[in-house]
Amino acid sequence: IHFILPAFNYIIAISNRQAEYIADQYGAMASSKESMVNSLTIIEDLQKQTDDNEETSTLMTLLNEHPPTHKRIEVIKKSINE
């Protein structure tokens, strides 16, 4: 029974990550793809600063539930070229 909870959490994490890609696309449609990439780049820079720091902020802990920011940027940049 101990393996059920981690498996359940894994399934939830995967669905949350897919939802985040969809939300990124809606954000890009609502503003612009370029501004969405710029926003994600700012988040990525903040993540790098936090990684260099031993303290982890609450914001960065929450962002860990999202897909890697560089992958989110790649997906939006690919959609720019389409």
PDB file of C-alpha atoms in Angstrom:
ATOM      1  CA  ILE A   1       0.000   0.000   0.000  1.00  0.00           C
ATOM      2  CA  HIS A   2       2.982   2.326   0.506  1.00  0.00           C
ATOM      3  CA  PHE A   3       3.600   2.422  -3.245  1.00  0.00           C
ATOM      4  CA  ILE A   4       0.089   3.659  -4.048  1.00  0.00           C
ATOM      5  CA  LEU A   5       0.513   7.199  -2.693  1.00  0.00           C
ATOM      6  CA  PRO A   6       3.745   7.952  -4.618  1.00  0.00           C
ATOM      7  CA  ALA A   7       2.178   6.537  -7.782  1.00  0.00           C
ATOM      8  CA  PHE A   8      -0.912   8.688  -7.251  1.00  0.00           C
ATOM      9  CA  ASN A   9       1.246  11.780  -6.659  1.00  0.00           C
ATOM     10  CA  TYR A  10       3.184  11.013  -9.852  1.00  0.00           C
ATOM     11  CA  ILE A  11      -0.022  10.829 -11.900  1.00  0.00           C
ATOM     12  CA  ILE A  12      -1.230  14.129 -10.427  1.00  0.00           C
ATOM     13  CA  ALA A  13       2.133  15.782 -11.188  1.00  0.00           C
ATOM     14  CA  ILE A  14       2.009  14.627 -14.828  1.00  0.00           C
ATOM     15  CA  SER A  15      -1.502  15.990 -15.316  1.00  0.00           C
ATOM     16  CA  ASN A  16      -0.529  19.289 -13.652  1.00  0.00           C
ATOM     17  CA  ARG A  17       2.441  19.622 -15.974  1.00  0.00           C
ATOM     18  CA  GLN A  18       0.302  19.029 -19.045  1.00  0.00           C
ATOM     19  CA  ALA A  19      -2.176  21.610 -17.792  1.00  0.00           C
ATOM     20  CA  GLU A  20       0.693  24.082 -17.384  1.00  0.00           C
ATOM     21  CA  TYR A  21       1.695  23.727 -21.053  1.00  0.00           C
ATOM     22  CA  ILE A  22      -1.926  24.406 -22.018  1.00  0.00           C
ATOM     23  CA  ALA A  23      -2.031  27.440 -19.712  1.00  0.00           C
ATOM     24  CA  ASP A  24       1.172  28.728 -21.324  1.00  0.00           C
ATOM     25  CA  GLN A  25      -0.445  28.521 -24.742  1.00  0.00           C
ATOM     26  CA  TYR A  26      -3.511  30.421 -23.516  1.00  0.00           C
ATOM     27  CA  GLY A  27      -1.215  33.034 -21.960  1.00  0.00           C
ATOM     28  CA  ALA A  28       0.614  33.394 -25.257  1.00  0.00           C
ATOM     29  CA  MET A  29      -2.679  33.810 -27.113  1.00  0.00           C
ATOM     30  CA  ALA A  30      -3.991  36.352 -24.584  1.00  0.00           C
ATOM     31  CA  SER A  31      -0.872  38.517 -24.711  1.00  0.00           C
ATOM     32  CA  SER A  32       1.776  37.509 -27.191  1.00  0.00           C
ATOM     33  CA  LYS A  33       4.135  34.609 -27.579  1.00  0.00           C
ATOM     34  CA  GLU A  34       7.090  36.941 -27.139  1.00  0.00           C
ATOM     35  CA  SER A  35       5.820  38.360 -23.851  1.00  0.00           C
ATOM     36  CA  MET A  36       5.097  34.836 -22.579  1.00  0.00           C
ATOM     37  CA  VAL A  37       8.675  33.805 -23.418  1.00  0.00           C
ATOM     38  CA  ASN A  38       9.958  36.951 -21.682  1.00  0.00           C
ATOM     39  CA  SER A  39       7.902  36.174 -18.573  1.00  0.00           C
ATOM     40  CA  LEU A  40       9.128  32.595 -18.445  1.00  0.00           C
ATOM     41  CA  THR A  41      12.704  33.794 -18.940  1.00  0.00           C
ATOM     42  CA  ILE A  42      12.332  36.021 -15.870  1.00  0.00           C
ATOM     43  CA  ILE A  43      11.037  33.029 -13.892  1.00  0.00           C
ATOM     44  CA  GLU A  44      13.947  30.935 -15.131  1.00  0.00           C
ATOM     45  CA  ASP A  45      16.417  33.621 -14.022  1.00  0.00           C
ATOM     46  CA  LEU A  46      14.794  33.690 -10.576  1.00  0.00           C
ATOM     47  CA  GLN A  47      15.057  29.913 -10.377  1.00  0.00           C
ATOM     48  CA  LYS A  48      18.769  30.064 -11.217  1.00  0.00           C
ATOM     49  CA  GLN A  49      19.354  32.687  -8.537  1.00  0.00           C
ATOM     50  CA  THR A  50      17.523  30.534  -6.006  1.00  0.00           C
ATOM     51  CA  ASP A  51      19.473  27.452  -7.056  1.00  0.00           C
ATOM     52  CA  ASP A  52      22.683  29.348  -6.326  1.00  0.00           C
ATOM     53  CA  ASN A  53      21.290  30.281  -2.920  1.00  0.00           C
ATOM     54  CA  GLU A  54      20.880  27.652  -0.210  1.00  0.00           C
ATOM     55  CA  GLU A  55      17.525  29.043   0.884  1.00  0.00           C
ATOM     56  CA  THR A  56      14.512  28.026  -1.158  1.00  0.00           C
ATOM     57  CA  SER A  57      11.654  30.470  -1.313  1.00  0.00           C
ATOM     58  CA  THR A  58       8.027  29.425  -1.232  1.00  0.00           C
ATOM     59  CA  LEU A  59       7.596  30.681  -4.803  1.00  0.00           C
ATOM     60  CA  MET A  60      10.387  28.466  -6.088  1.00  0.00           C
ATOM     61  CA  THR A  61       8.998  25.480  -4.189  1.00  0.00           C
ATOM     62  CA  LEU A  62       5.674  25.983  -5.957  1.00  0.00           C
ATOM     63  CA  LEU A  63       7.376  26.343  -9.320  1.00  0.00           C
ATOM     64  CA  ASN A  64       8.977  22.922  -8.866  1.00  0.00           C
ATOM     65  CA  GLU A  65       5.532  21.462  -9.469  1.00  0.00           C
ATOM     66  CA  HIS A  66       5.634  22.901 -12.988  1.00  0.00           C
ATOM     67  CA  PRO A  67       7.452  21.526 -16.011  1.00  0.00           C
ATOM     68  CA  PRO A  68      11.037  22.729 -16.345  1.00  0.00           C
ATOM     69  CA  THR A  69      10.929  26.365 -17.409  1.00  0.00           C
ATOM     70  CA  HIS A  70      13.402  25.896 -20.265  1.00  0.00           C
ATOM     71  CA  LYS A  71      11.093  23.257 -21.770  1.00  0.00           C
ATOM     72  CA  ARG A  72       8.115  25.578 -21.448  1.00  0.00           C
ATOM     73  CA  ILE A  73      10.082  28.283 -23.275  1.00  0.00           C
ATOM     74  CA  GLU A  74      11.077  25.814 -26.019  1.00  0.00           C
ATOM     75  CA  VAL A  75       7.438  24.804 -26.589  1.00  0.00           C
ATOM     76  CA  ILE A  76       6.317  28.422 -26.951  1.00  0.00           C
ATOM     77  CA  LYS A  77       9.249  29.303 -29.209  1.00  0.00           C
ATOM     78  CA  LYS A  78       8.382  26.350 -31.468  1.00  0.00           C
ATOM     79  CA  SER A  79       4.817  27.605 -31.689  1.00  0.00           C
ATOM     80  CA  ILE A  80       6.146  31.062 -32.678  1.00  0.00           C
ATOM     81  CA  ASN A  81       7.793  29.515 -35.711  1.00  0.00           C
ATOM     82  CA  GLU A  82       4.593  27.729 -36.791  1.00  0.00           C
TER      83      GLU A  82
END
